[in-house]
């Protein structure tokens, strides 16, 4: 019996040793598989790292080993013994896993195979080997920040990723950072155009702020291109914004245009418009052009495609200066350039992205008061065009020396028009002289009307005594009730003294300007209505009314006769039109009227100075003093009246603008 028991025990020991050997072989096999899995994980990490992604993965497996009973019956068990069954992981926080202590203790034989998947139930490590699912990879070249910023573009079925990528890789040059350029630059920056160039040599003025929304009150006096760069960089710091503060000139035009894909014309003067168009034609760049004056706007795209016209195709001859309206002269409703600028930004986006129909060969006209858009078809490219035709005169070699100021007869900026010199300065009054003359006449009116009441005669204009300063429309209405200019007051003396001739102060500004402020005692007669009311004015002055040919004798025609118009052959490479020159004939026309007046007053004697001893060309007070905004239209009116035989007529040099600077600093500068 003892012998049999010993044999049985020996068999059990052999069986256990055999099983242990089998487990050791399995352990070695598992170690090799683990090493292979580690290599695969390393390769996967390297692959995902190349895409700038960090992959965190782990491997887990169930521990395989002997049962506690078998382990207890095997005296040869060592630290290499494996544990069979569940081993509760308590070292890791919920949702994460670190190598379990039970497995770590036997890591000399079997490294940890703990999965980094969240634990289920009691946290037991069970089930097959698992890898964390790979992350979604982008199918475009945009960064995560770009994809989030432009996500609303990416969601558009007609736009999408490809169009946004083209925007981010594109560039736009915005010439002019004013009412049009502000919304263009801001929306292109927000849309993600990769590189923006802003061109402007002007500085921010307080009169700009109602429409040029890219600037702020704190930046008054700062260069507009620099101010625009600050705004655009704040809107989108991921793009590149460049400020070109030297302006856009024939010498720099080609250099600037060739650096960008699309050009925006956001200027307000003909010389620069022609220059931008010519530079785009020479460089082969599309041009998005718009204009906004008053309550109207227009938009088109030039030099686009194979047959798209350029600016010269539509306007081969420069418009006359008097036919060109600017915001500084005609005014502008602030929102109108904002609307047109947004449309320009839209056209630039369509060109860069390749999405949508570009507004080439059609002109969009906007009427703000009617809320109406109208589209007009334009002609194709003109084969005879001097810029884009079959035999262009303007090319890379000739453009830098082309005289755009001579061609248009206008300055190449968006500022006020150049001062005319139709009248010799000797025959013009300075604002201080007008102030003294007006004050003396107002005192004479007050003295003459003290305690008297007169029924008004035929009223030509409104006037009234008061301090020599400008005032608004409401205050002016009160002044009007105090006195009126009557027909005959200018033909005879008043009770202010023997020979005291009244002077007519004729304000020829538009009604809109007159309603803002006016000098007391003036007669308002808008320049554009001068011919219509000329006979009435002459009758008031006691001048015989001649037969007037309204077509030949209009103020425009008279002024044009005083201007030199130079027109060279287009084949010479230089075209000049509307160039204004100082003409001595205008001075002679005024001097010819310098005869003694009925009251003993003469023009041109040059012998009598004013009250402060200032010597001028007037023998005494003039009969008519014409006032306008800047002193240009007033010269035209003086020439017109002098040509009709009116004696003693002059104007205020510099107009109301000079008055505000030299006499009344409280008057707003328009």
PDB file of C-alpha atoms in Angstrom, residues 123-247:
ATOM      1  CA  UNK A 123     -11.904  46.645 -12.926  1.00  0.00           C
ATOM      2  CA  UNK A 124     -10.840  43.063 -13.819  1.00  0.00           C
ATOM      3  CA  UNK A 125      -8.512  42.700 -16.830  1.00  0.00           C
ATOM      4  CA  UNK A 126     -10.398  40.360 -19.100  1.00  0.00           C
ATOM      5  CA  UNK A 127     -10.928  39.903 -22.824  1.00  0.00           C
ATOM      6  CA  UNK A 128      -8.654  39.970 -25.880  1.00  0.00           C
ATOM      7  CA  UNK A 129      -5.947  42.526 -26.708  1.00  0.00           C
ATOM      8  CA  UNK A 130      -7.376  45.933 -27.711  1.00  0.00           C
ATOM      9  CA  UNK A 131      -5.962  49.102 -29.418  1.00  0.00           C
ATOM     10  CA  UNK A 132      -7.438  52.598 -29.020  1.00  0.00           C
ATOM     11  CA  UNK A 133      -9.332  53.590 -32.235  1.00  0.00           C
ATOM     12  CA  UNK A 134      -7.265  55.997 -34.455  1.00  0.00           C
ATOM     13  CA  UNK A 135      -8.271  59.643 -34.573  1.00  0.00           C
ATOM     14  CA  UNK A 136      -9.888  61.243 -37.634  1.00  0.00           C
ATOM     15  CA  UNK A 137      -7.319  62.838 -39.905  1.00  0.00           C
ATOM     16  CA  UNK A 138      -7.989  66.092 -41.849  1.00  0.00           C
ATOM     17  CA  UNK A 139      -8.426  65.855 -45.610  1.00  0.00           C
ATOM     18  CA  UNK A 140      -7.160  69.377 -46.319  1.00  0.00           C
ATOM     19  CA  UNK A 141      -4.181  71.619 -45.709  1.00  0.00           C
ATOM     20  CA  UNK A 142      -5.855  73.917 -43.185  1.00  0.00           C
ATOM     21  CA  UNK A 143      -4.722  73.905 -39.599  1.00  0.00           C
ATOM     22  CA  UNK A 144      -7.157  73.168 -36.811  1.00  0.00           C
ATOM     23  CA  UNK A 145      -7.271  76.895 -35.944  1.00  0.00           C
ATOM     24  CA  UNK A 146      -8.041  77.809 -39.549  1.00  0.00           C
ATOM     25  CA  UNK A 147     -10.720  75.136 -39.849  1.00  0.00           C
ATOM     26  CA  UNK A 148     -12.460  76.474 -36.756  1.00  0.00           C
ATOM     27  CA  UNK A 149     -12.120  80.163 -37.740  1.00  0.00           C
ATOM     28  CA  UNK A 150     -13.486  79.635 -41.256  1.00  0.00           C
ATOM     29  CA  UNK A 151     -15.857  76.789 -40.375  1.00  0.00           C
ATOM     30  CA  UNK A 152     -18.913  78.642 -41.670  1.00  0.00           C
ATOM     31  CA  UNK A 153     -17.215  78.953 -45.047  1.00  0.00           C
ATOM     32  CA  UNK A 154     -16.315  75.263 -45.011  1.00  0.00           C
ATOM     33  CA  UNK A 155     -19.921  74.293 -44.335  1.00  0.00           C
ATOM     34  CA  UNK A 156     -21.144  76.008 -47.507  1.00  0.00           C
ATOM     35  CA  UNK A 157     -21.801  73.361 -50.177  1.00  0.00           C
ATOM     36  CA  UNK A 158     -20.875  75.815 -52.949  1.00  0.00           C
ATOM     37  CA  UNK A 159     -17.712  76.985 -51.214  1.00  0.00           C
ATOM     38  CA  UNK A 160     -16.107  74.401 -48.982  1.00  0.00           C
ATOM     39  CA  UNK A 161     -12.530  73.494 -48.169  1.00  0.00           C
ATOM     40  CA  UNK A 162     -10.940  73.925 -51.584  1.00  0.00           C
ATOM     41  CA  UNK A 163     -12.221  77.484 -52.000  1.00  0.00           C
ATOM     42  CA  UNK A 164     -11.061  78.444 -48.508  1.00  0.00           C
ATOM     43  CA  UNK A 165      -7.614  77.028 -49.178  1.00  0.00           C
ATOM     44  CA  UNK A 166      -7.377  79.225 -52.275  1.00  0.00           C
ATOM     45  CA  UNK A 167      -8.428  82.245 -50.227  1.00  0.00           C
ATOM     46  CA  UNK A 168      -5.799  81.550 -47.598  1.00  0.00           C
ATOM     47  CA  UNK A 169      -3.180  81.267 -50.314  1.00  0.00           C
ATOM     48  CA  UNK A 170      -4.285  84.427 -52.157  1.00  0.00           C
ATOM     49  CA  UNK A 171      -3.304  88.083 -51.921  1.00  0.00           C
ATOM     50  CA  UNK A 172      -5.141  91.374 -52.544  1.00  0.00           C
ATOM     51  CA  UNK A 173      -3.896  94.950 -52.969  1.00  0.00           C
ATOM     52  CA  UNK A 174      -6.349  97.602 -51.730  1.00  0.00           C
ATOM     53  CA  UNK A 175      -5.552 101.043 -53.159  1.00  0.00           C
ATOM     54  CA  UNK A 176      -7.262 103.595 -50.942  1.00  0.00           C
ATOM     55  CA  UNK A 177      -8.154 103.086 -47.281  1.00  0.00           C
ATOM     56  CA  UNK A 178     -11.206 105.342 -47.113  1.00  0.00           C
ATOM     57  CA  UNK A 179     -14.935 104.756 -47.354  1.00  0.00           C
ATOM     58  CA  UNK A 180     -14.614 101.960 -49.919  1.00  0.00           C
ATOM     59  CA  UNK A 181     -11.288 100.534 -48.786  1.00  0.00           C
ATOM     60  CA  UNK A 182     -12.364 100.151 -45.156  1.00  0.00           C
ATOM     61  CA  UNK A 183     -15.070  97.482 -45.628  1.00  0.00           C
ATOM     62  CA  UNK A 184     -13.044  95.810 -48.380  1.00  0.00           C
ATOM     63  CA  UNK A 185      -9.965  95.357 -46.211  1.00  0.00           C
ATOM     64  CA  UNK A 186     -11.885  94.356 -43.090  1.00  0.00           C
ATOM     65  CA  UNK A 187     -14.003  91.696 -44.799  1.00  0.00           C
ATOM     66  CA  UNK A 188     -11.094  90.265 -46.773  1.00  0.00           C
ATOM     67  CA  UNK A 189      -9.101  90.017 -43.554  1.00  0.00           C
ATOM     68  CA  UNK A 190     -11.985  88.271 -41.820  1.00  0.00           C
ATOM     69  CA  UNK A 191     -12.460  85.927 -44.789  1.00  0.00           C
ATOM     70  CA  UNK A 192      -8.870  84.735 -44.474  1.00  0.00           C
ATOM     71  CA  UNK A 193      -7.130  86.183 -47.531  1.00  0.00           C
ATOM     72  CA  UNK A 194      -3.547  85.236 -46.789  1.00  0.00           C
ATOM     73  CA  UNK A 195      -1.889  88.570 -47.582  1.00  0.00           C
ATOM     74  CA  UNK A 196      -3.358  92.069 -47.749  1.00  0.00           C
ATOM     75  CA  UNK A 197      -1.623  95.186 -49.039  1.00  0.00           C
ATOM     76  CA  UNK A 198      -3.062  98.571 -48.010  1.00  0.00           C
ATOM     77  CA  UNK A 199      -2.031 101.667 -49.980  1.00  0.00           C
ATOM     78  CA  UNK A 200      -2.717 105.240 -48.847  1.00  0.00           C
ATOM     79  CA  UNK A 201      -0.546 108.306 -48.205  1.00  0.00           C
ATOM     80  CA  UNK A 202      -3.332 110.309 -46.561  1.00  0.00           C
ATOM     81  CA  UNK A 203      -3.981 110.662 -42.832  1.00  0.00           C
ATOM     82  CA  UNK A 204      -7.172 110.036 -40.871  1.00  0.00           C
ATOM     83  CA  UNK A 205      -9.331 113.153 -40.547  1.00  0.00           C
ATOM     84  CA  UNK A 206     -12.360 113.635 -38.331  1.00  0.00           C
ATOM     85  CA  UNK A 207     -14.522 114.185 -41.434  1.00  0.00           C
ATOM     86  CA  UNK A 208     -13.685 110.618 -42.520  1.00  0.00           C
ATOM     87  CA  UNK A 209     -15.073 108.832 -39.500  1.00  0.00           C
ATOM     88  CA  UNK A 210     -18.758 108.706 -40.467  1.00  0.00           C
ATOM     89  CA  UNK A 211     -17.989 106.328 -43.334  1.00  0.00           C
ATOM     90  CA  UNK A 212     -14.385 105.095 -43.060  1.00  0.00           C
ATOM     91  CA  UNK A 213     -15.136 102.494 -40.410  1.00  0.00           C
ATOM     92  CA  UNK A 214     -11.636 101.013 -40.382  1.00  0.00           C
ATOM     93  CA  UNK A 215     -10.394 104.064 -38.462  1.00  0.00           C
ATOM     94  CA  UNK A 216     -11.183 105.468 -35.025  1.00  0.00           C
ATOM     95  CA  UNK A 217     -11.252 108.834 -33.307  1.00  0.00           C
ATOM     96  CA  UNK A 218      -8.061 107.975 -31.447  1.00  0.00           C
ATOM     97  CA  UNK A 219      -6.255 107.576 -34.782  1.00  0.00           C
ATOM     98  CA  UNK A 220      -6.984 111.025 -36.214  1.00  0.00           C
ATOM     99  CA  UNK A 221      -3.706 112.220 -37.733  1.00  0.00           C
ATOM    100  CA  UNK A 222      -2.383 108.681 -38.283  1.00  0.00           C
ATOM    101  CA  UNK A 223      -1.618 107.386 -41.768  1.00  0.00           C
ATOM    102  CA  UNK A 224      -4.653 105.526 -43.112  1.00  0.00           C
ATOM    103  CA  UNK A 225      -2.679 102.511 -44.327  1.00  0.00           C
ATOM    104  CA  UNK A 226      -1.093 102.105 -40.895  1.00  0.00           C
ATOM    105  CA  UNK A 227      -4.460 102.516 -39.181  1.00  0.00           C
ATOM    106  CA  UNK A 228      -5.941  99.918 -41.527  1.00  0.00           C
ATOM    107  CA  UNK A 229      -3.170  97.462 -40.765  1.00  0.00           C
ATOM    108  CA  UNK A 230      -3.882  97.782 -37.037  1.00  0.00           C
ATOM    109  CA  UNK A 231      -7.584  97.090 -37.581  1.00  0.00           C
ATOM    110  CA  UNK A 232      -7.128  94.149 -39.943  1.00  0.00           C
ATOM    111  CA  UNK A 233      -4.493  92.531 -37.730  1.00  0.00           C
ATOM    112  CA  UNK A 234      -6.876  92.798 -34.791  1.00  0.00           C
ATOM    113  CA  UNK A 235      -9.650  91.154 -36.817  1.00  0.00           C
ATOM    114  CA  UNK A 236      -7.461  88.274 -37.992  1.00  0.00           C
ATOM    115  CA  UNK A 237      -3.947  87.926 -36.542  1.00  0.00           C
ATOM    116  CA  UNK A 238      -3.261  84.828 -38.663  1.00  0.00           C
ATOM    117  CA  UNK A 239      -2.928  86.753 -41.950  1.00  0.00           C
ATOM    118  CA  UNK A 240      -0.214  89.079 -43.236  1.00  0.00           C
ATOM    119  CA  UNK A 241      -1.095  92.775 -43.601  1.00  0.00           C
ATOM    120  CA  UNK A 242       1.282  95.200 -45.308  1.00  0.00           C
ATOM    121  CA  UNK A 243       0.979  99.015 -45.197  1.00  0.00           C
ATOM    122  CA  UNK A 244       2.262 101.034 -48.168  1.00  0.00           C
ATOM    123  CA  UNK A 245       2.349 104.654 -47.033  1.00  0.00           C
ATOM    124  CA  UNK A 246       4.020 106.282 -50.053  1.00  0.00           C
ATOM    125  CA  UNK A 247       0.826 106.212 -52.076  1.00  0.00           C
TER     126      UNK A 247
END
